[in-house]
Coordinates of N, CA, C and O in Angstrom, one line a residue:
M1 N 0.9 -0.9 -0.1 CA -0.3 0.2 0.1 C 0.5 1.3 -0.4 O 2.3 1.1 0.6
R2 N 0.6 2.1 -1.2 CA 1.2 3.6 -0.9 C 1.5 4.2 0.2 O -0.1 4.1 0.7
P3 N 2.1 4.9 0.6 CA 2.1 6.2 1.8 C 0.9 7.1 1.5 O 0.6 7.9 0.1
R4 N 0.4 7.8 2.3 CA -0.7 8.5 2.2 C 0.1 9.7 1.6 O 0.6 9.9 2.4
P5 N -0.2 10.8 0.1 CA 0.8 12.2 0.2 C 0.4 13.4 1.2 O -0.9 12.8 2.0
E6 N 1.0 14.1 1.6 CA 1.2 14.7 2.3 C 0.2 15.9 2.2 O 0.2 16.0 0.7
P7 N -0.3 16.7 2.5 CA -0.9 17.5 1.9 C -0.5 18.8 2.0 O 0.9 19.0 2.7
V8 N -1.3 19.9 0.2 CA -0.7 20.5 0.2 C 0.4 21.3 1.0 O 0.9 21.8 0.6
Q9 N -0.7 22.0 1.8 CA -0.1 23.3 2.8 C 1.0 22.8 3.2 O 2.1 23.6 3.4
V10 N 1.4 21.2 4.0 CA 2.5 20.9 4.7 C 3.7 21.0 3.6 O 4.9 21.5 4.3
V11 N 3.7 20.6 2.3 CA 4.7 21.0 1.5 C 5.1 22.0 1.1 O 6.2 22.4 0.9
K12 N 4.0 22.9 0.7 CA 4.6 24.3 0.6 C 5.3 25.0 1.5 O 6.1 25.6 1.6
Q13 N 4.6 24.4 2.8 CA 5.8 25.0 4.1 C 6.8 24.7 4.4 O 7.5 25.3 4.8
R14 N 7.1 23.0 3.8 CA 8.3 22.8 4.0 C 9.1 23.6 2.5 O 10.5 23.8 3.0
R15 N 8.8 24.0 1.6 CA 9.5 24.1 0.3 C 10.1 25.9 0.7 O 11.1 26.5 0.2
D16 N 9.0 26.2 1.2 CA 9.4 28.1 1.7 C 10.3 28.1 3.1 O 10.8 28.9 2.8
A17 N 9.8 27.2 3.5 CA 11.2 27.3 4.8 C 11.9 26.9 4.5 O 13.3 27.5 4.7
A18 N 12.2 25.9 3.6 CA 13.8 26.0 2.8 C 14.6 26.9 2.4 O 15.6 27.4 2.0
L19 N 13.5 27.6 1.2 CA 13.7 28.8 0.5 C 14.2 29.8 1.5 O 15.5 30.0 1.3
D20 N 14.1 30.4 2.8 CA 13.7 31.1 3.4 C 15.2 30.6 3.8 O 16.2 31.7 4.5
A21 N 15.5 29.5 4.3 CA 16.7 29.1 5.0 C 17.6 29.0 4.3 O 19.0 29.7 4.5
L22 N 18.0 29.2 2.9 CA 18.8 29.1 1.8 C 19.5 30.9 1.6 O 20.5 31.3 1.9
V23 N 18.0 31.3 1.6 CA 18.7 33.0 1.6 C 19.0 33.6 2.5 O 19.9 34.7 2.5
A24 N 18.7 33.1 3.8 CA 18.9 33.4 5.0 C 20.7 33.6 5.2 O 21.0 34.6 6.3
H25 N 21.2 32.4 4.7 CA 22.7 32.1 4.5 C 23.2 33.1 4.1 O 24.7 33.6 4.2
S26 N 22.9 34.6 3.4 CA 23.5 35.3 2.9 C 23.6 36.9 3.0 O 22.5 37.5 2.6
P27 N 24.3 37.1 3.7 CA 24.1 38.9 4.2 C 23.9 39.8 2.9 O 23.3 40.6 2.8
Y28 N 25.1 39.4 1.6 CA 24.4 40.1 0.7 C 23.6 40.3 0.0 O 22.5 41.3 -0.5
V29 N 22.6 39.3 -0.2 CA 21.3 38.9 -0.9 C 20.0 39.8 0.3 O 19.6 40.7 -0.4
R30 N 20.7 39.6 2.0 CA 19.9 41.0 2.6 C 20.4 42.1 2.1 O 19.3 43.3 2.6
F31 N 21.2 42.6 2.1 CA 22.0 44.0 1.8 C 21.4 44.8 0.5 O 20.9 45.9 0.3
L32 N 21.1 43.8 -0.5 CA 20.6 44.6 -1.5 C 19.0 44.6 -1.7 O 18.5 45.0 -2.6
G33 N 18.7 43.4 -0.5 CA 17.1 43.5 -0.4 C 16.6 42.8 -1.4 O 14.9 42.6 -1.8
I34 N 17.2 41.5 -2.1 CA 16.7 40.2 -3.0 C 15.8 39.5 -2.3 O 15.9 39.1 -1.2
R35 N 14.7 39.5 -3.2 CA 13.8 38.3 -2.3 C 13.7 37.1 -3.7 O 13.4 37.7 -4.8
F36 N 12.6 36.0 -3.6 CA 12.4 34.7 -4.8 C 11.2 34.8 -3.8 O 10.5 34.8 -3.2
D37 N 10.6 34.6 -5.4 CA 9.3 34.2 -5.4 C 9.0 33.0 -5.6 O 9.8 32.9 -6.8
R38 N 8.8 32.0 -5.2 CA 8.8 30.6 -5.5 C 7.3 30.4 -6.1 O 6.1 29.9 -5.3
R39 N 7.3 29.1 -7.4 CA 6.4 28.6 -7.6 C 6.2 27.0 -8.2 O 7.2 26.9 -9.4
G40 N 6.5 26.3 -7.4 CA 6.6 25.1 -7.5 C 8.2 24.8 -7.3 O 8.7 25.8 -6.4
D41 N 8.5 24.3 -8.2 CA 10.6 24.8 -8.0 C 10.9 25.7 -9.1 O 12.3 25.6 -9.2
E42 N 10.3 26.7 -9.6 CA 10.6 27.6 -10.1 C 10.7 29.2 -9.4 O 9.5 29.4 -8.6
L43 N 12.2 29.9 -9.1 CA 12.3 30.7 -8.6 C 12.7 32.2 -9.3 O 12.6 32.0 -10.7
T44 N 11.6 33.3 -9.2 CA 12.0 34.7 -10.0 C 12.7 35.5 -8.7 O 11.8 35.6 -7.5
A45 N 13.6 35.8 -9.0 CA 14.1 36.7 -7.9 C 13.6 38.1 -8.2 O 13.4 38.5 -9.5
L46 N 13.4 39.2 -7.3 CA 12.7 40.7 -6.8 C 14.0 41.5 -6.8 O 14.6 41.2 -5.8
L47 N 14.3 42.4 -7.3 CA 15.6 43.2 -6.9 C 14.1 44.4 -6.4 O 14.5 45.6 -7.5
P48 N 14.2 44.9 -5.4 CA 13.1 45.7 -4.9 C 13.9 47.1 -5.3 O 15.3 47.7 -5.1
Y49 N 13.1 48.6 -5.7 CA 14.4 49.9 -6.2 C 14.5 50.3 -4.5 O 13.2 50.0 -3.9
A50 N 15.6 51.2 -4.5 CA 16.4 51.0 -3.7 C 17.2 52.4 -3.7 O 17.9 52.4 -4.8
D51 N 17.3 54.0 -3.4 CA 18.0 54.8 -3.5 C 19.6 54.5 -3.6 O 20.4 54.8 -4.1
H52 N 19.9 53.4 -2.9 CA 21.6 53.4 -2.5 C 21.6 52.3 -3.8 O 23.1 51.8 -3.9
L53 N 20.4 51.7 -4.7 CA 21.0 51.4 -5.7 C 21.4 51.8 -7.1 O 22.3 51.0 -7.8
I54 N 21.4 53.2 -6.7 CA 21.6 54.2 -8.1 C 23.4 54.3 -8.3 O 23.6 54.9 -7.3
G55 N 24.0 53.9 -9.4 CA 24.9 54.3 -9.5 C 25.2 55.1 -10.1 O 26.3 56.3 -10.0
N56 N 24.8 56.2 -11.0 CA 24.3 57.4 -11.4 C 22.9 58.2 -11.7 O 22.1 57.8 -12.4
P57 N 23.6 58.9 -10.6 CA 21.8 60.0 -10.5 C 21.6 61.1 -11.4 O 20.6 61.1 -11.3
A58 N 22.7 61.3 -12.5 CA 22.1 62.3 -13.7 C 21.5 61.9 -14.4 O 20.3 62.1 -15.1
L59 N 21.2 60.1 -14.7 CA 20.1 59.5 -15.5 C 18.8 59.2 -15.2 O 18.3 59.3 -15.2
P60 N 18.7 58.6 -13.5 CA 19.4 57.8 -13.1 C 19.5 56.5 -12.9 O 18.2 56.0 -14.1
A61 N 20.1 55.7 -13.2 CA 20.3 54.1 -13.6 C 21.1 53.5 -12.5 O 22.0 53.8 -11.3
I62 N 20.6 52.0 -12.4 CA 21.0 50.8 -11.5 C 22.2 50.7 -11.6 O 22.7 50.5 -13.4
H63 N 23.2 50.8 -10.8 CA 24.9 50.8 -10.9 C 25.0 49.4 -11.2 O 24.7 48.1 -10.7
G64 N 25.7 49.4 -12.0 CA 26.5 48.3 -13.2 C 26.3 47.0 -12.2 O 26.5 45.6 -12.1
G65 N 27.5 47.1 -11.3 CA 27.7 46.2 -10.4 C 27.1 45.8 -9.4 O 26.6 44.7 -9.5
V66 N 25.7 46.6 -9.0 CA 24.2 45.8 -8.6 C 23.4 45.1 -9.5 O 23.4 43.8 -8.7
T67 N 23.2 45.4 -10.6 CA 23.1 44.7 -11.8 C 23.7 43.0 -12.0 O 23.1 42.0 -11.5
A68 N 25.3 42.9 -11.4 CA 26.1 42.3 -12.3 C 25.3 40.7 -10.6 O 25.3 39.7 -11.0
A69 N 25.7 41.5 -9.3 CA 25.6 41.0 -8.4 C 24.1 40.5 -8.1 O 24.1 39.1 -7.9
F70 N 22.9 41.7 -8.9 CA 21.5 40.6 -8.6 C 22.0 39.7 -9.3 O 21.1 38.0 -9.0
L71 N 22.3 39.4 -10.6 CA 21.9 38.1 -11.7 C 22.8 37.1 -11.5 O 22.4 35.8 -11.1
E72 N 24.0 37.0 -10.4 CA 25.2 36.2 -9.9 C 24.4 35.6 -8.9 O 24.3 34.3 -8.6
T73 N 23.7 36.3 -7.8 CA 22.8 35.9 -6.7 C 21.8 34.7 -7.1 O 21.5 34.1 -6.5
T74 N 21.1 35.6 -8.3 CA 19.9 34.7 -8.7 C 20.4 33.3 -8.8 O 19.8 32.7 -8.8
A75 N 21.4 33.4 -10.1 CA 22.0 32.0 -10.4 C 22.4 31.3 -9.3 O 22.2 30.1 -9.9
L76 N 23.3 31.6 -8.4 CA 23.5 30.9 -7.2 C 22.5 30.3 -6.7 O 22.5 29.3 -6.5
V77 N 21.6 31.4 -5.9 CA 20.5 30.6 -5.7 C 19.6 29.7 -6.5 O 19.3 28.3 -5.8
V78 N 19.2 29.7 -7.5 CA 18.7 28.4 -8.1 C 19.2 27.8 -8.4 O 18.6 26.5 -8.5
L79 N 20.6 27.8 -8.5 CA 21.8 26.7 -8.4 C 21.6 26.0 -7.9 O 21.2 24.2 -7.2
A80 N 21.8 26.5 -6.3 CA 21.7 25.7 -4.7 C 20.3 25.3 -4.3 O 20.2 24.0 -3.9
W81 N 19.1 26.1 -5.2 CA 17.6 25.4 -4.9 C 17.5 24.2 -5.7 O 17.0 22.8 -5.0
S82 N 18.1 24.1 -6.9 CA 18.1 22.9 -7.8 C 18.5 21.5 -7.3 O 18.4 20.5 -7.0
L83 N 19.6 22.2 -6.4 CA 20.5 20.9 -5.9 C 19.7 20.5 -4.7 O 19.5 19.4 -4.0
M84 N 18.7 21.7 -3.5 CA 18.2 21.0 -2.5 C 17.0 20.1 -2.8 O 16.8 19.5 -2.3
W85 N 16.5 20.5 -4.2 CA 14.9 20.1 -4.3 C 14.9 18.4 -4.4 O 14.0 18.1 -3.8
E86 N 15.9 18.0 -4.9 CA 15.3 16.2 -4.5 C 15.8 16.0 -3.1 O 14.4 15.0 -3.1
R87 N 16.4 16.4 -2.4 CA 16.6 16.0 -1.4 C 15.5 16.9 -0.4 O 15.3 15.1 0.1
M88 N 14.9 17.4 -0.7 CA 14.0 18.4 0.3 C 12.5 17.5 -0.6 O 12.0 17.3 0.8
E89 N 12.5 16.9 -1.5 CA 11.1 16.2 -2.2 C 11.2 15.4 -1.2 O 10.3 14.7 -1.8
T90 N 12.2 14.4 -1.0 CA 12.2 13.0 -0.4 C 12.1 12.7 1.1 O 12.1 12.0 1.7
G91 N 12.1 14.0 1.8 CA 11.3 13.8 3.2 C 11.7 15.1 4.0 O 12.4 16.4 3.0
P92 N 11.8 15.0 4.7 CA 11.7 16.9 5.8 C 13.0 17.4 5.9 O 14.4 16.5 6.0
P93 N 13.4 18.3 6.0 CA 14.4 18.5 6.0 C 15.1 18.1 7.4 O 14.6 18.4 8.4
P94 N 16.2 18.5 7.5 CA 17.0 18.0 9.1 C 17.1 19.1 9.8 O 16.6 20.4 9.1
E95 N 17.1 18.8 11.2 CA 16.8 19.9 11.9 C 18.1 20.1 12.9 O 19.0 18.9 12.9
P96 N 18.5 21.0 13.4 CA 18.3 22.0 12.0 C 18.9 22.0 11.1 O 19.8 21.9 10.5
P97 N 18.5 23.6 10.3 CA 18.8 23.1 8.8 C 20.0 23.3 8.8 O 20.7 24.2 9.5
E98 N 21.0 22.8 7.6 CA 22.3 23.0 7.3 C 22.2 24.6 6.4 O 21.9 24.2 5.6
P99 N 23.8 25.0 7.1 CA 23.8 26.2 6.0 C 24.4 25.6 4.7 O 24.7 24.1 4.3
P100 N 23.4 26.0 4.1 CA 24.1 25.5 2.4 C 25.5 25.5 1.9 O 26.5 26.4 2.0
R101 N 25.8 24.5 0.9 CA 26.7 24.8 0.2 C 26.9 25.4 -0.8 O 26.4 24.6 -2.0
W102 N 27.9 26.2 -1.2 CA 27.4 26.9 -1.9 C 28.3 26.6 -3.4 O 29.7 26.4 -3.2
P103 N 27.8 26.7 -4.3 CA 28.6 25.9 -5.6 C 29.7 27.8 -5.8 O 29.3 29.0 -5.5
K104 N 30.7 27.5 -6.4 CA 31.6 28.5 -6.6 C 31.8 28.8 -8.1 O 31.9 28.2 -8.9
T105 N 32.3 30.4 -8.1 CA 31.7 31.3 -9.4 C 33.4 31.2 -10.1 O 34.6 31.2 -9.9
I106 N 33.1 30.2 -11.3 CA 34.1 30.2 -12.1 C 34.2 31.2 -12.9 O 35.9 32.1 -13.2
D107 N 33.4 31.6 -13.7 CA 33.3 33.0 -14.8 C 31.6 33.9 -14.8 O 31.2 32.6 -14.4
F108 N 31.6 34.7 -15.1 CA 30.4 35.1 -15.3 C 30.2 36.7 -16.0 O 31.1 37.7 -15.6
T109 N 29.6 36.1 -16.5 CA 30.0 37.4 -18.0 C 28.1 38.4 -17.7 O 27.1 37.3 -18.4
V110 N 28.4 39.2 -17.8 CA 27.3 39.8 -17.7 C 26.9 40.7 -19.3 O 28.4 41.8 -19.8
D111 N 26.0 40.3 -19.7 CA 25.6 41.4 -21.4 C 24.2 42.6 -20.7 O 23.1 42.6 -20.6
Y112 N 25.4 43.9 -20.7 CA 24.1 45.1 -20.1 C 23.2 45.4 -21.6 O 23.8 46.0 -22.3
L113 N 22.2 45.3 -21.6 CA 21.3 45.3 -22.6 C 21.0 46.7 -23.0 O 20.6 47.3 -23.9
R114 N 20.8 46.8 -21.5 CA 19.8 49.0 -21.6 C 19.9 49.0 -20.3 O 20.3 48.5 -19.0
T115 N 19.6 50.9 -20.3 CA 19.9 51.1 -18.8 C 18.8 50.2 -18.1 O 17.7 50.1 -18.3
G116 N 19.2 50.0 -16.7 CA 18.4 49.7 -15.5 C 17.7 50.7 -14.9 O 18.6 51.8 -14.4
L117 N 16.5 51.1 -15.0 CA 15.8 52.3 -14.2 C 15.5 52.1 -12.9 O 15.8 51.1 -12.5
P118 N 15.1 53.2 -12.3 CA 15.1 53.1 -10.8 C 13.3 53.1 -10.8 O 12.7 53.3 -10.5
R119 N 13.4 51.7 -10.6 CA 12.2 50.7 -10.7 C 12.7 49.6 -10.2 O 14.2 48.8 -10.4
D120 N 11.7 48.4 -9.6 CA 11.9 47.0 -9.4 C 12.8 45.8 -10.7 O 12.0 46.6 -12.1
A121 N 13.1 45.3 -10.2 CA 14.0 44.8 -11.2 C 13.8 43.2 -10.6 O 13.2 42.9 -9.9
Y122 N 13.6 42.4 -12.2 CA 13.2 41.1 -12.2 C 14.3 40.2 -12.6 O 15.1 40.2 -13.2
A123 N 14.7 39.0 -11.9 CA 15.5 37.8 -13.1 C 15.4 36.4 -12.6 O 14.5 36.2 -11.4
R124 N 15.3 36.0 -13.9 CA 15.0 34.3 -13.4 C 16.5 33.4 -14.3 O 16.9 34.0 -15.6
A125 N 17.0 32.2 -13.8 CA 18.0 31.9 -14.2 C 17.8 30.5 -14.6 O 16.7 29.6 -14.0
R126 N 18.4 29.5 -15.6 CA 18.1 28.6 -16.0 C 19.7 27.4 -15.9 O 20.2 28.0 -16.5
V127 N 19.3 26.6 -15.3 CA 20.4 25.5 -15.2 C 20.4 25.2 -16.5 O 19.4 23.8 -17.1
N128 N 21.6 25.6 -17.8 CA 21.2 24.8 -18.9 C 22.3 23.3 -18.4 O 22.1 22.3 -19.3
R129 N 23.3 23.1 -17.7 CA 24.1 21.7 -17.5 C 24.5 21.8 -15.9 O 24.6 23.2 -15.3
S130 N 23.9 20.6 -14.7 CA 24.6 20.4 -13.8 C 25.5 19.1 -13.4 O 24.0 18.0 -13.2
G131 N 26.2 18.9 -13.3 CA 26.8 17.8 -13.0 C 27.4 17.5 -11.7 O 27.4 18.3 -10.6
R132 N 28.6 16.7 -11.2 CA 29.2 16.5 -10.3 C 30.4 17.3 -10.1 O 30.2 18.0 -8.7
R133 N 30.6 18.3 -11.0 CA 31.7 19.1 -10.9 C 31.7 20.2 -11.3 O 32.0 21.4 -11.0
Y134 N 30.5 20.4 -12.1 CA 30.4 22.0 -12.9 C 29.0 22.1 -13.4 O 28.0 21.1 -13.7
A135 N 28.7 23.5 -13.1 CA 27.1 24.1 -13.8 C 27.8 25.1 -14.9 O 28.3 26.1 -14.6
S136 N 26.2 24.9 -15.2 CA 26.3 26.4 -16.3 C 24.9 26.7 -16.6 O 24.1 26.1 -16.1
V137 N 24.7 28.1 -15.6 CA 23.8 28.6 -16.1 C 23.4 30.0 -16.7 O 24.2 30.8 -16.6
H138 N 22.0 30.7 -17.3 CA 21.7 31.2 -17.7 C 21.3 32.3 -16.9 O 19.9 32.1 -16.4
V139 N 21.0 33.6 -17.3 CA 20.0 34.9 -16.4 C 19.7 35.3 -17.4 O 20.2 36.0 -17.7
E140 N 18.1 35.6 -16.9 CA 17.9 36.9 -17.5 C 17.5 37.8 -16.6 O 16.1 37.3 -15.9
G141 N 17.1 39.3 -16.8 CA 16.9 40.2 -16.1 C 15.7 41.2 -17.2 O 16.2 41.6 -18.1
W142 N 15.0 41.8 -16.3 CA 14.1 42.3 -17.4 C 13.5 43.1 -15.9 O 13.9 43.5 -14.6
Q143 N 12.7 44.4 -16.2 CA 11.5 45.3 -15.4 C 10.6 45.2 -15.9 O 10.1 45.1 -14.9
D144 N 9.5 45.9 -16.5 CA 8.7 46.4 -16.6 C 8.2 45.0 -17.7 O 6.9 44.8 -17.1
N145 N 8.9 44.8 -18.8 CA 8.6 44.1 -19.3 C 9.2 42.6 -19.5 O 10.8 42.6 -20.4
R146 N 8.8 41.0 -19.7 CA 9.6 40.0 -19.3 C 10.5 40.1 -20.9 O 11.3 39.5 -21.2
E147 N 9.9 41.1 -22.0 CA 10.3 40.6 -23.2 C 11.6 42.1 -23.6 O 12.1 41.2 -24.3
R148 N 11.8 42.8 -22.7 CA 12.6 43.5 -23.1 C 13.2 43.4 -21.5 O 13.6 44.3 -20.9
L149 N 14.3 42.5 -21.6 CA 15.9 41.8 -20.9 C 16.2 43.5 -21.1 O 16.9 44.1 -21.6
F150 N 17.3 43.9 -19.5 CA 18.3 44.9 -19.5 C 19.7 44.1 -18.8 O 20.4 45.1 -19.9
A151 N 19.2 43.0 -18.8 CA 21.0 42.9 -18.7 C 20.6 40.9 -18.8 O 19.5 40.4 -18.5
Q152 N 21.6 40.1 -19.3 CA 21.2 38.9 -19.2 C 22.7 38.3 -18.8 O 24.3 39.0 -19.2
A153 N 22.9 37.7 -18.3 CA 24.6 36.6 -17.8 C 24.3 35.1 -18.3 O 23.3 34.5 -18.2
T154 N 25.6 34.9 -18.0 CA 26.2 33.4 -18.5 C 27.2 33.4 -17.1 O 27.8 34.1 -17.2
G155 N 26.8 32.0 -16.2 CA 27.9 31.9 -15.6 C 28.0 30.5 -15.7 O 27.7 29.6 -15.9
H156 N 29.5 30.5 -15.2 CA 29.9 28.9 -14.9 C 30.4 28.4 -13.7 O 31.1 29.4 -12.8
F157 N 30.0 27.7 -12.7 CA 30.2 27.4 -11.3 C 30.9 26.1 -11.3 O 31.0 25.1 -11.6
L158 N 31.9 26.2 -9.7 CA 32.1 24.4 -9.4 C 31.1 24.3 -8.2 O 30.9 24.9 -7.6
M159 N 31.2 22.8 -8.3 CA 29.4 22.1 -7.7 C 30.5 21.9 -6.6 O 31.9 21.6 -6.6
P160 N 30.0 22.7 -5.5 CA 30.4 21.5 -4.0 C 29.9 20.3 -4.0 O 29.4 19.6 -4.5
P161 N 31.0 19.4 -3.1 CA 31.1 18.2 -3.1 C 29.7 17.7 -2.2 O 29.1 18.6 -1.6
P162 N 29.3 16.3 -2.7 CA 28.2 16.2 -1.9 C 28.4 16.6 -0.2 O 29.2 15.8 0.3
A163 N 27.1 16.5 0.4 CA 27.0 16.2 1.6 C 27.7 15.0 2.5 O 27.2 14.0 2.0
G164 N 28.8 15.4 3.5 CA 29.1 14.2 3.8 C 30.7 13.6 3.0 O 31.8 12.7 3.4
D165 N 30.9 14.5 2.1 CA 32.4 14.5 1.9 C 33.0 14.8 2.3 O 32.6 16.0 2.5

C-alpha cells in the first residue's frame, strides 16, 4: 500500500522554509534586498528599487555592479535550490537546517542590454547543465516587460562536493 500523500499546505510550508533558510545565509542578499518568489520548483528573483542601488544619479540608473550582483546571486540561489530540491522532496529537512554548500563562481559574463531604470527588477535563471563538478547557468533580468531584458548573464560554477564528503 502506498503512503498517503502529504497535504499540499505541508509541502508548501516545507518548500518555503527551505528557500527562506537558503537565502537567510547570505548577508549580501539581505543588503541588496533581494527576495525570491517560488512557484513549484521555479524561482523568480526580485530586486526592489532603493536609492542606494543607483550608480548614476544624473540618469538615474541602477549601478552596473548591482545589476551583475543581482544576476549572479539569482544564478547561485537557483543552482543551490536545484541541488536542494530532490533531497527536500524525499523527506523533511534536517533539524536544524544545515547551512548551504554554495557553488563557487568560475566565471560570470554579463551583457548590459539597456539602462537599469530606477524601479524594481526581476530575474530568472535556467540551469543549462549541472553535473557533479561543474554547472552552467543562464540568467535574464527585466523590469517592466519580460520581453525587454535590461541585462542577461551566463555563469559557470564549480559544484560543492556532496554532503558527507
